[in-house]
């Protein structure tokens, strides 16, 4: 069942999953450039795990 609060599994073009996307948006992050320099700090957010952080790190390293 989908709700209007469901942000979907994609955060700024990176498919990290619904829980991680929701956690980042709830914490005020809207784009990859909004994320902190230390991505490991995101692990404290409920719903963000090591795989999501790895995928975000890869996306940031390949960004122009």
CSV table of N, CA and C in Angstrom, one decimal:
chain,number,residue,atom,x,y,z
A,1,UNK,N,0.8,-1.2,0.0
A,1,UNK,CA,0.0,0.0,0.0
A,1,UNK,C,0.9,1.2,0.0
A,2,UNK,N,0.7,2.1,-0.9
A,2,UNK,CA,1.5,3.3,-1.1
A,2,UNK,C,0.8,4.5,-0.4
A,3,UNK,N,1.6,5.3,0.2
A,3,UNK,CA,1.1,6.5,0.9
A,3,UNK,C,1.7,7.7,0.3
A,4,UNK,N,1.1,8.9,0.5
A,4,UNK,CA,1.6,10.1,0.0
A,4,UNK,C,3.0,10.5,0.5
A,5,UNK,N,3.3,9.9,1.7
A,5,UNK,CA,4.6,10.2,2.3
A,5,UNK,C,5.7,9.3,1.8
A,6,UNK,N,5.4,8.3,1.0
A,6,UNK,CA,6.4,7.4,0.4
A,6,UNK,C,7.2,8.1,-0.6
A,7,UNK,N,8.5,8.2,-0.3
A,7,UNK,CA,9.4,8.9,-1.2
A,7,UNK,C,10.0,8.0,-2.3
A,8,UNK,N,9.7,6.7,-2.2
A,8,UNK,CA,10.2,5.8,-3.2
A,8,UNK,C,11.6,5.4,-2.9
A,9,UNK,N,12.2,4.5,-3.7
A,9,UNK,CA,13.5,3.9,-3.4
A,9,UNK,C,14.7,4.7,-3.9
A,10,UNK,N,14.4,5.9,-4.6
A,10,UNK,CA,15.5,6.6,-5.3
A,10,UNK,C,15.8,7.9,-4.6
A,11,UNK,N,17.0,8.2,-4.3
A,11,UNK,CA,17.4,9.5,-3.7
A,11,UNK,C,18.3,10.1,-4.7
A,12,UNK,N,17.9,11.2,-5.3
A,12,UNK,CA,18.7,12.0,-6.2
A,12,UNK,C,19.3,11.2,-7.3
A,13,UNK,N,18.6,10.2,-7.8
A,13,UNK,CA,19.1,9.4,-8.9
A,13,UNK,C,19.8,8.1,-8.5
A,14,UNK,N,19.9,7.9,-7.2
A,14,UNK,CA,20.6,6.7,-6.6
A,14,UNK,C,19.6,5.8,-6.0
A,15,UNK,N,19.5,4.6,-6.5
A,15,UNK,CA,18.5,3.6,-5.9
A,15,UNK,C,19.0,3.0,-4.6
A,16,UNK,N,18.7,3.6,-3.5
A,16,UNK,CA,19.2,3.1,-2.2
A,16,UNK,C,18.1,2.5,-1.4
A,17,UNK,N,16.9,2.5,-1.8
A,17,UNK,CA,15.8,1.8,-1.1
A,17,UNK,C,14.9,2.8,-0.4
A,18,UNK,N,13.7,2.4,-0.2
A,18,UNK,CA,12.7,3.3,0.5
A,18,UNK,C,13.1,3.8,1.9
A,19,UNK,N,13.5,2.8,2.8
A,19,UNK,CA,13.8,3.3,4.1
A,19,UNK,C,15.0,4.3,4.2
A,20,UNK,N,16.0,4.1,3.4
A,20,UNK,CA,17.1,5.0,3.4
A,20,UNK,C,16.7,6.4,2.8
A,21,UNK,N,16.0,6.3,1.6
A,21,UNK,CA,15.5,7.6,1.0
A,21,UNK,C,14.7,8.3,2.0
A,22,UNK,N,13.7,7.7,2.6
A,22,UNK,CA,12.9,8.4,3.6
A,22,UNK,C,13.6,9.0,4.7
A,23,UNK,N,14.6,8.2,5.2
A,23,UNK,CA,15.4,8.7,6.4
A,23,UNK,C,16.2,10.0,6.0
A,24,UNK,N,16.8,9.9,4.8
A,24,UNK,CA,17.6,11.1,4.3
A,24,UNK,C,16.7,12.3,4.1
A,25,UNK,N,15.5,12.1,3.5
A,25,UNK,CA,14.6,13.2,3.3
A,25,UNK,C,14.1,13.8,4.6
A,26,UNK,N,13.8,12.9,5.6
A,26,UNK,CA,13.3,13.3,6.9
A,26,UNK,C,14.4,14.1,7.6
A,27,UNK,N,15.7,13.8,7.4
A,27,UNK,CA,16.8,14.5,8.0
A,27,UNK,C,17.1,15.8,7.3
A,28,UNK,N,16.4,16.1,6.2
A,28,UNK,CA,16.6,17.4,5.5
A,28,UNK,C,17.5,17.3,4.3
A,29,UNK,N,18.0,16.2,4.0
A,29,UNK,CA,18.8,16.0,2.8
A,29,UNK,C,17.9,15.9,1.5
A,30,UNK,N,18.2,16.7,0.5
A,30,UNK,CA,17.4,16.7,-0.7
A,30,UNK,C,18.2,16.2,-1.9
A,31,UNK,N,19.5,16.5,-1.9
A,31,UNK,CA,20.3,16.1,-3.1
A,31,UNK,C,21.6,15.5,-2.6
A,32,UNK,N,22.4,14.9,-3.5
A,32,UNK,CA,23.7,14.4,-3.1
A,32,UNK,C,24.6,15.5,-2.5
A,33,UNK,N,24.5,16.7,-3.1
A,33,UNK,CA,25.4,17.8,-2.6
A,33,UNK,C,25.0,18.2,-1.2
A,34,UNK,N,23.8,17.9,-0.7
A,34,UNK,CA,23.4,18.2,0.7
A,34,UNK,C,24.0,17.3,1.7
A,35,UNK,N,24.5,16.1,1.3
A,35,UNK,CA,25.0,15.1,2.2
A,35,UNK,C,26.3,15.6,2.9
A,36,UNK,N,26.6,15.1,4.1
A,36,UNK,CA,27.8,15.5,4.8
A,36,UNK,C,29.0,14.9,4.2
A,37,UNK,N,30.2,15.5,4.4
A,37,UNK,CA,31.4,15.0,3.9
A,37,UNK,C,31.7,13.6,4.4
A,38,UNK,N,31.4,13.4,5.7
A,38,UNK,CA,31.5,12.1,6.3
A,38,UNK,C,30.2,11.3,6.2
A,39,UNK,N,30.1,10.5,5.1
A,39,UNK,CA,28.9,9.8,4.8
A,39,UNK,C,28.6,8.7,5.9
A,40,UNK,N,29.7,8.3,6.6
A,40,UNK,CA,29.4,7.3,7.7
A,40,UNK,C,28.5,7.8,8.8
A,41,UNK,N,28.5,9.2,8.9
A,41,UNK,CA,27.6,9.8,9.9
A,41,UNK,C,26.1,9.5,9.6
A,42,UNK,N,25.8,9.2,8.3
A,42,UNK,CA,24.4,8.8,8.0
A,42,UNK,C,24.0,7.5,8.5
A,43,UNK,N,24.9,6.7,9.0
A,43,UNK,CA,24.6,5.4,9.5
A,43,UNK,C,23.8,5.5,10.8
A,44,UNK,N,23.8,6.7,11.4
A,44,UNK,CA,23.0,6.9,12.7
A,44,UNK,C,21.5,7.1,12.4
A,45,UNK,N,21.2,7.3,11.1
A,45,UNK,CA,19.8,7.5,10.7
A,45,UNK,C,19.1,6.1,10.6
A,46,UNK,N,18.0,5.9,11.2
A,46,UNK,CA,17.3,4.7,11.1
A,46,UNK,C,16.8,4.5,9.7
A,47,UNK,N,17.2,3.4,9.1
A,47,UNK,CA,16.9,3.1,7.7
A,47,UNK,C,18.0,3.2,6.7
A,48,UNK,N,19.1,3.9,7.2
A,48,UNK,CA,20.3,4.0,6.3
A,48,UNK,C,21.4,3.0,6.8
A,49,UNK,N,21.7,2.1,5.9
A,49,UNK,CA,22.7,1.0,6.2
A,49,UNK,C,24.0,1.2,5.4
A,50,UNK,N,24.9,0.3,5.7
A,50,UNK,CA,26.2,0.3,4.9
A,50,UNK,C,26.1,0.3,3.4
A,51,UNK,N,25.1,-0.5,2.9
A,51,UNK,CA,24.9,-0.6,1.5
A,51,UNK,C,24.5,0.7,0.9
A,52,UNK,N,23.6,1.4,1.5
A,52,UNK,CA,23.1,2.7,1.0
A,52,UNK,C,24.3,3.7,1.1
A,53,UNK,N,25.1,3.7,2.1
A,53,UNK,CA,26.2,4.6,2.2
A,53,UNK,C,27.2,4.3,1.1
A,54,UNK,N,27.5,3.1,0.9
A,54,UNK,CA,28.4,2.7,-0.2
A,54,UNK,C,27.9,3.2,-1.5
A,55,UNK,N,26.6,3.0,-1.8
A,55,UNK,CA,26.0,3.5,-3.1
A,55,UNK,C,26.1,5.0,-3.2
A,56,UNK,N,25.8,5.7,-2.1
A,56,UNK,CA,25.9,7.2,-2.2
A,56,UNK,C,27.4,7.6,-2.4
A,57,UNK,N,28.3,6.9,-1.7
A,57,UNK,CA,29.7,7.3,-1.9
A,57,UNK,C,30.1,7.1,-3.4
A,58,UNK,N,29.7,5.9,-4.0
A,58,UNK,CA,30.0,5.7,-5.4
A,58,UNK,C,29.4,6.7,-6.3
A,59,UNK,N,28.2,7.1,-6.0
A,59,UNK,CA,27.5,8.2,-6.8
A,59,UNK,C,28.3,9.5,-6.7
A,60,UNK,N,28.7,9.8,-5.5
A,60,UNK,CA,29.4,11.1,-5.3
A,60,UNK,C,30.8,11.1,-6.0
A,61,UNK,N,31.4,9.9,-5.9
A,61,UNK,CA,32.8,9.9,-6.5
A,61,UNK,C,32.7,9.9,-8.1
A,62,UNK,N,31.6,9.5,-8.6
A,62,UNK,CA,31.5,9.5,-10.1
A,62,UNK,C,30.8,10.8,-10.6
A,63,UNK,N,30.3,11.6,-9.7
A,63,UNK,CA,29.6,12.9,-10.1
A,63,UNK,C,30.6,13.8,-10.7
A,64,UNK,N,30.2,14.6,-11.7
A,64,UNK,CA,31.1,15.6,-12.3
A,64,UNK,C,31.5,16.7,-11.4
